[in-house]
XYZ file of C-alpha atoms in Angstrom:
658
model
C 8.213 12.030 -2.473
C 8.312 13.110 0.755
C 12.159 15.195 1.551
C 13.995 15.264 4.870
C 17.250 17.486 6.622
C 19.865 15.930 6.941
C 22.390 17.110 8.482
C 25.771 16.577 11.331
C 25.485 16.009 14.734
C 28.177 16.248 17.007
C 29.984 13.653 18.721
C 29.165 13.052 22.430
C 32.397 12.762 24.532
C 31.378 9.941 26.369
C 30.552 7.702 23.300
C 33.682 5.278 22.322
C 37.156 6.386 20.187
C 37.035 4.507 16.623
C 40.740 5.176 14.939
C 40.822 4.138 10.996
C 42.168 0.590 11.468
C 38.712 -0.993 13.216
C 36.749 0.895 11.534
C 38.342 0.010 8.437
C 38.189 -3.735 10.098
C 34.983 -3.595 10.063
C 33.992 -2.600 6.785
C 36.261 -4.503 5.391
C 34.660 -8.225 7.403
C 30.731 -6.961 6.565
C 31.794 -4.979 3.327
C 29.002 -7.389 1.656
C 25.868 -6.108 3.822
C 26.921 -2.756 4.162
C 26.513 -1.672 0.403
C 23.488 -3.861 0.281
C 22.283 -1.445 2.909
C 23.352 1.263 0.677
C 21.342 -0.370 -2.081
C 18.051 0.072 -0.263
C 18.161 3.149 1.134
C 19.567 4.883 -2.273
C 16.236 5.912 -3.484
C 15.049 4.315 -6.808
C 14.696 6.976 -9.181
C 18.550 6.446 -9.409
C 17.820 3.384 -12.127
C 19.703 0.347 -10.465
C 23.026 0.549 -12.399
C 23.761 4.427 -10.610
C 22.435 2.947 -7.309
C 24.762 0.160 -7.359
C 28.006 1.987 -8.446
C 26.851 4.636 -5.623
C 25.542 2.254 -2.938
C 29.644 1.056 -3.725
C 30.878 5.069 -3.540
C 29.138 5.509 -0.892
C 30.274 2.778 1.296
C 33.974 2.516 0.194
C 33.965 7.075 1.512
C 31.946 5.717 5.156
C 36.131 5.319 6.736
C 36.907 8.058 9.301
C 39.373 10.293 8.591
C 41.433 9.935 12.283
C 39.784 8.812 15.184
C 35.884 9.086 15.356
C 33.367 8.690 18.480
C 30.812 6.377 17.148
C 27.668 5.365 19.051
C 27.411 1.781 19.541
C 23.461 0.562 18.421
C 23.464 -3.557 18.335
C 23.522 -4.327 14.564
C 20.931 -6.932 14.553
C 19.133 -8.663 17.850
C 19.937 -12.936 17.602
C 17.954 -14.776 15.875
C 18.097 -13.276 12.600
C 18.794 -15.968 9.096
C 22.016 -14.632 7.973
C 21.604 -11.127 5.139
C 23.106 -13.762 2.574
C 26.556 -12.477 2.771
C 27.690 -15.075 4.496
C 27.371 -14.126 8.147
C 25.362 -15.334 10.406
C 23.519 -13.569 13.226
C 25.909 -11.006 15.010
C 28.896 -12.430 13.224
C 30.665 -10.123 15.443
C 29.081 -6.789 15.130
C 26.939 -6.695 17.703
C 28.698 -3.460 20.108
C 31.353 -3.033 17.627
C 32.076 0.583 17.766
C 33.919 -0.131 14.007
C 30.646 -1.453 12.433
C 28.594 0.835 14.273
C 29.973 3.406 12.795
C 30.772 3.247 9.554
C 26.803 2.179 8.770
C 25.999 5.304 10.579
C 28.039 7.284 7.958
C 26.059 4.497 5.313
C 22.738 5.720 6.697
C 23.962 9.295 6.494
C 24.689 9.601 3.591
C 22.767 7.748 1.687
C 20.388 9.466 3.540
C 22.172 12.830 1.806
C 21.842 11.192 -1.233
C 17.926 11.113 -1.903
C 18.246 14.962 -0.810
C 16.632 16.761 -3.271
C 18.897 19.361 -5.505
C 17.949 22.955 -4.764
C 18.513 26.034 -6.596
C 22.119 27.956 -5.825
C 22.628 25.555 -3.677
C 26.613 24.143 -4.084
C 25.257 19.510 -3.996
C 26.922 17.443 -1.043
C 29.172 14.931 -3.043
C 26.832 11.767 -1.745
C 24.179 13.508 -4.509
C 26.389 13.718 -7.280
C 27.361 10.587 -9.620
C 30.578 8.394 -8.074
C 33.748 9.461 -9.326
C 34.765 5.953 -8.071
C 34.830 3.194 -8.314
C 33.434 3.505 -12.394
C 33.557 0.909 -14.969
C 33.269 2.265 -18.789
C 32.247 0.106 -21.079
C 29.259 -2.225 -19.700
C 26.012 -1.727 -17.287
C 25.948 -3.384 -14.058
C 23.234 -4.259 -12.358
C 21.482 -6.734 -9.456
C 19.451 -9.754 -10.539
C 15.797 -9.862 -10.945
C 13.865 -10.912 -8.395
C 10.398 -11.929 -8.490
C 6.903 -10.378 -8.380
C 7.195 -9.952 -4.413
C 10.633 -8.796 -4.814
C 9.905 -5.763 -7.787
C 6.737 -5.018 -4.951
C 8.247 -3.956 -2.657
C 10.854 -2.203 -4.900
C 8.001 0.106 -5.854
C 6.623 0.386 -2.315
C 10.079 1.119 -0.873
C 10.610 4.015 -3.870
C 7.056 5.229 -1.844
C 8.610 6.269 1.213
C 10.463 9.365 1.933
C 14.464 8.740 2.577
C 14.671 8.883 6.484
C 10.934 5.712 6.174
C 13.283 3.855 4.060
C 16.297 4.358 5.771
C 14.112 3.020 9.098
C 12.018 0.008 6.588
C 16.217 -1.818 6.327
C 17.443 -1.058 9.833
C 14.423 -2.969 10.582
C 14.353 -5.189 8.080
C 17.836 -6.240 7.315
C 19.851 -5.238 10.239
C 16.943 -6.332 12.821
C 17.096 -3.578 15.684
C 14.474 -2.837 17.350
C 12.281 0.969 16.841
C 14.527 2.353 19.429
C 17.841 1.122 18.134
C 16.095 2.752 14.676
C 15.205 5.847 16.245
C 18.764 6.487 17.769
C 20.602 5.528 14.680
C 18.140 7.562 11.995
C 18.792 10.650 15.439
C 22.264 9.940 14.744
C 22.326 10.504 10.860
C 21.355 14.000 11.345
C 17.230 12.722 10.684
C 14.391 16.025 12.579
C 11.905 13.317 12.847
C 12.996 9.699 13.988
C 9.786 8.853 15.030
C 7.486 9.851 11.819
C 9.441 7.862 10.572
C 9.312 4.984 11.877
C 5.264 5.841 11.755
C 6.242 5.457 7.680
C 7.802 2.691 7.039
C 4.637 0.886 9.102
C 3.075 1.652 6.303
C 4.680 -1.376 3.836
C 4.005 -4.950 5.082
C 6.862 -6.415 6.545
C 8.342 -8.322 4.268
C 12.080 -8.363 5.186
C 13.423 -11.878 4.633
C 12.475 -10.474 0.540
C 15.669 -7.393 1.526
C 18.423 -11.382 1.184
C 17.432 -11.473 -2.030
C 19.621 -11.607 -5.059
C 17.022 -8.689 -6.415
C 18.881 -6.776 -3.598
C 22.319 -7.729 -3.810
C 24.737 -4.925 -5.820
C 27.375 -7.242 -4.944
C 26.233 -9.799 -7.051
C 25.523 -8.191 -10.378
C 24.966 -8.534 -14.206
C 26.843 -7.174 -17.554
C 25.475 -6.095 -20.148
C 27.089 -3.585 -23.075
C 26.623 -0.383 -23.441
C 24.588 0.837 -26.549
C 28.097 0.050 -28.757
C 26.611 2.308 -31.759
C 26.258 5.162 -29.962
C 29.498 4.703 -28.326
C 31.209 5.331 -31.567
C 28.386 8.229 -32.160
C 30.321 9.554 -29.029
C 34.118 9.163 -30.071
C 32.914 11.447 -33.493
C 31.182 13.935 -30.946
C 33.596 13.892 -28.829
C 34.956 17.920 -29.432
C 30.841 18.956 -30.789
C 30.350 18.238 -26.897
C 33.310 19.986 -25.762
C 32.166 22.727 -27.102
C 28.765 22.684 -25.622
C 29.220 21.279 -22.365
C 30.524 25.090 -22.115
C 26.960 26.464 -23.277
C 25.557 23.585 -21.509
C 26.950 25.567 -18.341
C 25.885 28.723 -18.513
C 22.304 27.321 -19.677
C 22.268 26.094 -16.180
C 23.169 29.412 -14.348
C 20.305 30.784 -16.147
C 17.167 31.229 -14.608
C 14.740 27.905 -14.017
C 17.514 25.356 -12.378
C 17.646 22.246 -12.966
C 15.740 20.244 -16.134
C 11.865 19.567 -14.626
C 12.519 16.388 -15.164
C 15.966 15.706 -13.430
C 18.706 12.582 -14.543
C 15.785 10.746 -16.461
C 17.082 10.139 -19.754
C 14.639 10.853 -22.659
C 11.797 9.524 -24.586
C 14.870 8.745 -27.730
C 17.113 7.097 -25.044
C 18.015 3.386 -26.183
C 18.188 1.872 -22.574
C 18.146 -1.823 -23.227
C 15.804 -2.791 -20.178
C 13.741 -0.093 -21.223
C 13.745 -1.690 -25.017
C 12.911 -5.287 -23.547
C 10.014 -4.172 -22.504
C 8.344 -2.938 -25.505
C 9.363 -5.036 -27.857
C 6.844 -7.284 -29.207
C 9.326 -10.195 -29.383
C 9.933 -9.997 -25.789
C 6.288 -10.754 -24.801
C 5.776 -13.628 -22.632
C 3.552 -16.476 -23.865
C 2.369 -19.217 -21.947
C 1.483 -23.060 -23.841
C -1.659 -23.266 -23.533
C -1.761 -27.143 -21.209
C 0.677 -25.238 -18.562
C -1.613 -24.781 -15.777
C -3.114 -28.130 -15.627
C 0.760 -29.353 -14.161
C 1.431 -26.426 -12.329
C 1.496 -26.577 -8.645
C 0.390 -22.997 -8.960
C -3.143 -22.084 -11.019
C -2.500 -18.040 -10.793
C -2.616 -15.625 -14.009
C 0.947 -16.465 -14.831
C -0.419 -20.150 -16.254
C -2.548 -18.314 -18.369
C -1.820 -19.067 -21.969
C -2.339 -16.248 -24.708
C -5.474 -16.238 -26.641
C -7.103 -13.887 -29.300
C -6.380 -13.651 -33.128
C -4.539 -10.786 -32.600
C -1.765 -12.304 -30.781
C 0.408 -11.914 -33.430
C -0.299 -9.388 -34.499
C 3.452 -6.814 -33.586
C 2.144 -3.603 -34.199
C -1.144 -4.082 -31.892
C 1.323 -5.759 -29.287
C 3.644 -2.800 -29.549
C 1.750 0.191 -29.525
C -0.115 -1.669 -26.510
C 3.305 -1.581 -24.760
C 4.365 2.016 -25.708
C 0.885 3.311 -24.586
C 1.385 1.755 -21.536
C 4.993 3.328 -21.250
C 4.116 6.902 -22.495
C 0.414 7.520 -22.426
C -0.387 10.766 -24.217
C -2.525 13.117 -23.325
C -5.483 11.904 -25.490
C -4.990 8.058 -23.438
C -8.090 7.703 -21.087
C -5.942 5.713 -17.779
C -7.942 4.958 -15.173
C -6.480 2.670 -11.869
C -7.449 0.998 -8.816
C -6.768 2.434 -5.805
C -3.077 1.582 -5.079
C -2.030 0.592 -8.199
C 0.893 1.647 -9.799
C 0.527 3.158 -13.327
C 4.328 3.459 -14.464
C 5.689 1.029 -17.332
C 6.436 -2.033 -17.246
C 9.824 -3.633 -15.238
C 10.393 -5.471 -18.121
C 8.248 -8.102 -20.795
C 5.238 -8.697 -19.630
C 3.303 -12.142 -20.405
C 0.536 -11.723 -22.535
C -3.175 -12.658 -21.740
C -4.525 -11.946 -24.962
C -4.607 -10.105 -27.790
C -8.038 -9.699 -30.099
C -11.378 -7.885 -31.261
C -14.243 -7.431 -28.416
C -16.981 -5.388 -29.889
C -15.993 -2.575 -32.045
C -12.118 -2.670 -30.783
C -9.056 -3.925 -30.308
C -8.138 -5.082 -26.840
C -4.703 -6.366 -25.432
C -4.830 -8.010 -22.329
C -0.936 -7.949 -20.183
C 0.556 -9.142 -16.686
C 3.795 -8.812 -14.862
C 3.211 -10.644 -11.982
C 1.541 -7.203 -9.701
C -1.059 -5.876 -12.418
C -3.767 -6.451 -14.528
C -3.085 -3.993 -17.360
C -5.952 -3.706 -20.657
C -5.309 -1.748 -23.799
C -7.821 -0.715 -25.945
C -8.900 0.924 -29.063
C -11.304 1.498 -31.438
C -11.059 -0.715 -34.799
C -11.006 1.667 -37.603
C -8.454 4.713 -35.012
C -6.189 4.404 -32.523
C -7.818 7.389 -31.180
C -9.841 7.230 -28.082
C -7.272 4.304 -26.895
C -7.683 3.497 -23.228
C -5.546 2.366 -20.757
C -6.409 0.211 -17.430
C -4.677 -1.299 -14.267
C -5.427 -3.277 -11.776
C -3.291 -5.093 -8.593
C -3.538 -8.813 -8.755
C -0.422 -9.806 -6.363
C -1.537 -12.598 -4.268
C -4.443 -13.784 -6.584
C -4.961 -17.323 -7.034
C -7.627 -19.737 -8.182
C -11.385 -18.191 -8.189
C -9.679 -14.273 -7.859
C -7.323 -15.308 -10.494
C -10.504 -16.502 -12.658
C -11.726 -13.744 -14.069
C -10.397 -10.566 -16.308
C -13.192 -8.198 -18.213
C -12.755 -7.836 -22.073
C -14.853 -4.557 -22.546
C -17.818 -3.268 -21.587
C -20.777 -1.614 -23.746
C -23.834 -0.987 -23.983
C -24.416 -2.052 -20.328
C -23.432 -5.540 -20.396
C -19.311 -6.829 -19.700
C -17.523 -9.571 -20.904
C -15.102 -11.382 -20.071
C -11.627 -13.536 -20.738
C -11.863 -16.678 -18.704
C -9.255 -18.681 -16.838
C -8.733 -21.780 -18.882
C -9.700 -24.071 -16.110
C -12.708 -22.587 -16.101
C -15.308 -24.945 -18.530
C -18.944 -23.067 -18.220
C -20.132 -19.736 -17.563
C -23.021 -18.428 -15.687
C -25.197 -15.668 -15.058
C -26.953 -14.678 -12.401
C -29.202 -12.651 -10.068
C -28.178 -12.522 -6.112
C -31.659 -10.802 -5.649
C -33.475 -14.292 -6.717
C -31.640 -16.978 -5.673
C -34.436 -19.148 -5.771
C -34.126 -19.563 -9.990
C -31.375 -20.603 -12.348
C -28.200 -18.916 -14.386
C -28.714 -17.961 -17.353
C -25.785 -20.005 -19.520
C -23.579 -16.690 -20.781
C -22.009 -19.510 -23.515
C -18.546 -19.676 -23.418
C -16.012 -19.718 -26.321
C -11.949 -19.367 -26.797
C -12.429 -18.537 -23.286
C -15.010 -15.132 -23.470
C -18.008 -15.913 -21.899
C -20.679 -13.917 -24.095
C -22.396 -10.134 -22.641
C -24.141 -10.434 -18.831
C -25.570 -7.306 -17.532
C -23.072 -5.687 -15.383
C -25.374 -4.655 -12.378
C -23.196 -1.436 -11.316
C -24.456 1.201 -13.788
C -27.722 0.547 -13.073
C -29.818 3.546 -12.496
C -32.448 3.473 -10.061
C -34.229 1.871 -7.296
C -31.476 -2.290 -6.879
C -34.284 -4.357 -8.102
C -31.668 -6.575 -9.794
C -27.822 -8.020 -8.729
C -26.520 -10.056 -12.228
C -23.059 -11.980 -10.933
C -20.639 -14.593 -12.298
C -21.416 -17.382 -11.275
C -18.308 -19.658 -12.817
C -17.918 -23.278 -12.710
C -14.064 -25.539 -13.543
C -11.386 -27.421 -12.540
C -11.929 -25.447 -8.972
C -15.983 -25.895 -8.442
C -18.489 -23.448 -8.275
C -17.884 -20.072 -7.124
C -19.842 -16.344 -7.721
C -18.092 -13.092 -8.386
C -19.671 -9.745 -8.868
C -18.453 -6.847 -10.905
C -18.038 -3.352 -8.899
C -16.176 -1.617 -11.714
C -13.118 -2.801 -12.619
C -10.962 -5.556 -14.293
C -10.868 -7.769 -11.792
C -14.524 -9.020 -10.736
C -14.790 -9.407 -6.774
C -15.339 -12.920 -5.476
C -18.174 -13.053 -2.538
C -17.935 -15.233 0.284
C -20.393 -16.107 2.941
C -19.124 -17.113 6.666
C -17.403 -16.554 9.820
C -13.704 -15.296 8.826
C -12.092 -17.725 10.433
C -13.758 -19.984 7.656
C -15.888 -18.668 4.883
C -17.428 -21.273 2.066
C -17.875 -19.863 -1.994
C -21.351 -17.902 -1.690
C -22.359 -20.764 -4.676
C -24.325 -23.378 -2.151
C -28.259 -22.932 -2.080
C -27.665 -21.491 1.667
C -25.045 -18.897 0.666
C -27.244 -17.876 -2.282
C -29.980 -16.963 0.044
C -27.809 -15.435 2.854
C -26.756 -13.168 0.010
C -30.410 -11.833 -1.479
C -31.297 -10.153 1.261
C -27.582 -8.099 1.117
C -26.575 -7.644 -2.107
C -27.971 -4.262 -4.045
C -25.068 -3.046 -0.348
C -22.054 -3.898 -3.040
C -22.671 -0.972 -4.818
C -20.465 0.901 -1.088
C -17.576 -1.507 -2.519
C -17.400 -0.442 -5.872
C -14.509 1.219 -7.043
C -12.671 0.464 -4.120
C -9.653 -2.212 -5.392
C -11.667 -4.930 -3.542
C -10.598 -8.609 -4.521
C -13.403 -10.249 -1.871
C -16.713 -9.587 0.327
C -17.716 -11.518 2.442
C -20.275 -12.064 4.232
C -21.779 -13.096 7.944
C -24.608 -13.521 10.192
C -22.662 -13.008 13.639
C -26.003 -12.675 15.151
C -29.906 -13.905 15.698
C -31.899 -11.689 17.876
C -35.908 -12.060 19.041
C -37.158 -8.906 18.679
C -39.657 -7.270 21.219
C -43.886 -7.560 20.687
C -43.306 -10.877 19.324
C -41.947 -9.635 16.126
C -40.420 -12.663 15.398
C -36.718 -12.973 14.278
C -34.324 -9.858 13.588
C -30.960 -10.459 11.720
C -27.821 -9.376 11.893
C -25.106 -9.452 9.267
C -22.026 -7.660 8.622
C -19.972 -7.393 5.307
C -16.390 -7.269 4.846
C -14.978 -6.399 1.577
C -10.896 -7.279 1.056
C -8.714 -5.086 -0.925
C -5.804 -5.571 -2.909
C -3.722 -3.579 -1.920
C -4.380 -4.434 2.138
C -5.180 -1.561 3.554
C -8.721 0.540 3.138
C -11.195 -2.125 3.771
C -14.743 -1.968 4.136
C -17.542 -3.326 6.737
C -21.007 -2.561 6.680
C -23.674 -3.829 9.178
C -26.247 -4.751 8.505
C -29.579 -5.409 10.287
C -32.646 -7.280 8.797
C -36.237 -7.464 10.081
C -38.243 -11.288 9.919
C -40.067 -10.673 6.179
C -38.044 -7.603 5.270
C -36.455 -7.861 1.595
C -33.965 -6.208 1.973
C -31.778 -5.544 4.889
C -30.753 -2.057 5.904
C -26.858 -0.428 6.701
C -26.991 -0.147 10.080
C -22.825 0.785 10.530
C -20.388 1.341 8.765
C -16.502 1.946 8.858
C -13.431 1.757 6.853
C -9.879 0.145 7.164
C -10.876 -1.547 10.764
C -9.694 -5.144 11.619
C -13.289 -6.079 13.057
C -15.858 -8.719 10.969
C -12.282 -9.833 9.690
C -9.992 -12.789 10.087
C -8.082 -11.068 12.578
C -10.646 -9.766 15.029
C -13.689 -11.900 13.703
C -15.721 -9.447 16.315
C -18.488 -6.797 15.772
C -20.390 -4.572 17.742
C -23.987 -2.668 16.157
C -27.017 -0.923 17.149
C -29.939 -0.300 15.967
C -32.721 2.301 17.287
C -35.992 0.080 16.064
C -39.576 1.107 15.909
C -42.469 -2.244 16.793
C -46.125 -1.938 14.505
C -47.670 -1.119 17.629
C -45.982 2.125 17.406
C -42.811 2.163 20.531
C -38.925 2.399 19.855
C -36.316 0.274 21.241
C -32.862 -0.263 21.973
C -31.786 -2.862 20.005
C -27.864 -4.414 19.963
C -25.904 -7.446 19.066
C -21.873 -8.911 18.850
C -20.412 -12.044 17.875
C -21.384 -14.721 20.886
C -18.776 -14.610 22.782
C -19.797 -11.180 23.612
C -20.114 -11.416 27.491
C -22.031 -7.965 28.267
C -23.222 -5.316 26.000
C -23.368 -1.847 27.624
C -24.914 1.695 26.910
C -24.988 4.516 27.818
C -25.866 8.181 26.542
C -30.144 9.037 26.406
C -30.472 5.364 27.019
C -28.806 3.787 29.532
C -28.658 -0.457 29.782
C -26.605 -3.199 30.504
C -26.807 -6.383 29.186
C -25.509 -9.838 30.345
C -24.837 -12.054 26.973
C -23.999 -10.787 23.718
C -28.362 -9.135 22.717
C -29.438 -6.154 23.815
C -33.018 -4.852 23.788
C -34.674 -1.935 26.125
C -37.041 0.439 25.428
C -36.065 3.834 23.676
C -37.170 6.601 22.020
C -36.565 8.116 18.051
C -33.486 9.748 18.124
C -31.632 9.138 20.776
C -27.890 9.199 20.873
C -26.266 6.506 22.312
C -22.693 4.965 22.968
C -22.864 1.348 22.888
C -19.864 -0.772 24.401
C -19.805 -4.234 25.038
C -16.912 -6.732 26.625
C -16.159 -9.735 25.536
C -15.776 -14.008 27.241
C -11.275 -13.090 27.815
C -12.009 -9.820 29.510
C -11.106 -7.561 25.915
C -13.657 -4.624 25.159
C -15.248 -4.435 21.612
C -15.763 -0.924 19.978
C -19.420 -0.421 18.171
C -18.911 0.719 14.624
C -19.343 3.896 13.402
C -22.978 5.116 12.551
C -24.401 4.606 9.336
C -25.680 8.511 8.854
C -29.349 6.874 9.347
C -29.702 4.525 11.755
C -33.246 4.573 13.308
C -35.322 1.701 10.976
C -38.843 -0.130 11.935
């Protein structure tokens, strides 16, 4: 996590003056909101209990010692829902110097609490555990939220302190960016612009900030470890003696321990113990999916012949929480690999080929634990994001890979599984068989050596119809679709299979990228010069589970060509997607007579295309075809019917085609 120094800022003489009574009135009136602000801005690494107590302590220490100046920055821009603490939009906070002052103090001290402790430097008060308030004999923490709140908390944990504060001020206080910048500057942030830019990486899920998950005023109470408390009483004298020794050790070279405030692996933390207890695993009944309004992994029943093997399940949970050095750990891009926040859901536990496999689901990730049947040596742990997966995208999970084959555990609503070669759309699908939700082995296309001569896909049929999915080397296969990005269709129809056939081998570019779906769209057809027939222009867009990193390919296929040719590609762009269903691509093409042409095509709403560089040309409409020369360097630009410009995808290394 990044850190940023926070320094005090001198007050301006022109700023309004706030006395203690005015600040106290604002603090009391808006106390729940201020404590929530502090809780969200504090580093999640403190732990939920410590964050609760620190949030209350920082807020209660926000009063000025006398009369102080405060910048008046609006609390909200109005029109937003209430925060859940009984406040309506505005609610008297707008232009209130008292509220602006105490909010600024909360932001400043929360940022100070996120700073790392340094050797030989006296820690600031906010960096230390709070002296008040204190609760003895109880653990207090907010109520648990759902998968969306967990995912947002993990995303906020990856931000620096100033970026986390910027996101919270935007979402909870509804401040525009100039006002957020002013608050951060007043709080002593050196680079408020960088904090705002970093906050842009987190999706705008501001409504979740009002969730009970982030409410430190509505708490659950649990007892501390009663046996350990009794032992601590007996060991009090020994602890007092050890305190002097520890103080001397801290002063020695080496400073703070490498794990900071983290508890040792043997600590009896109730939440951690619950997450590692096989008896607390969530097990869904087999018929739940039939009456559920949402078909996703949350309604999968627990299956397999070892669901009652407590020792196996305990090993799987323990390795998930603390994988040893010999465990082979893999994760799709953007997937956190930390332990479970609570008891996960059991999807499978059983023997598959020569391995024992356990599949678990925590609302955000699918986790696969595998070990050899004869020992625990060589165990593997795989993570894959599946947040938001429903229907076809939640229909299959890899159980095992062996000898170039892959076995899938299928959703309870799937009634038939088959293997289909995408390069042969007219051939029949081969039935894989289905027993207890497990499909027969499918020859995976991801490890084929040499030229691409086949691409085997998984075809599933059930209550949701027929879908085609492709193995891309990860736990969850990617769904294949065709058509315009705003109206995609299953690739299982005869027309969809014929559309995919020449371009299936381009799926190799999407392997191991955390892809959830790939759509293929023929955005243009172009008559070729010299009466050479009609060429097809298509784009494929691979969407990822993490949201960013989408990969777009523009491909060109001449009449009779067996495969399409990639002529341009780009990453993390909206082109060829639902947000921006436009594409512009070009290619240098050689006719059978030996003449070279510059060909370009855009979507049908492209008004004109212009080329400059070594070839200068212009065309009205969405197609361009002019004489060219081999290896010419050309820049293409297009204009849409509504006047907006459209740029060409970044050209691939080889874009000369015959």
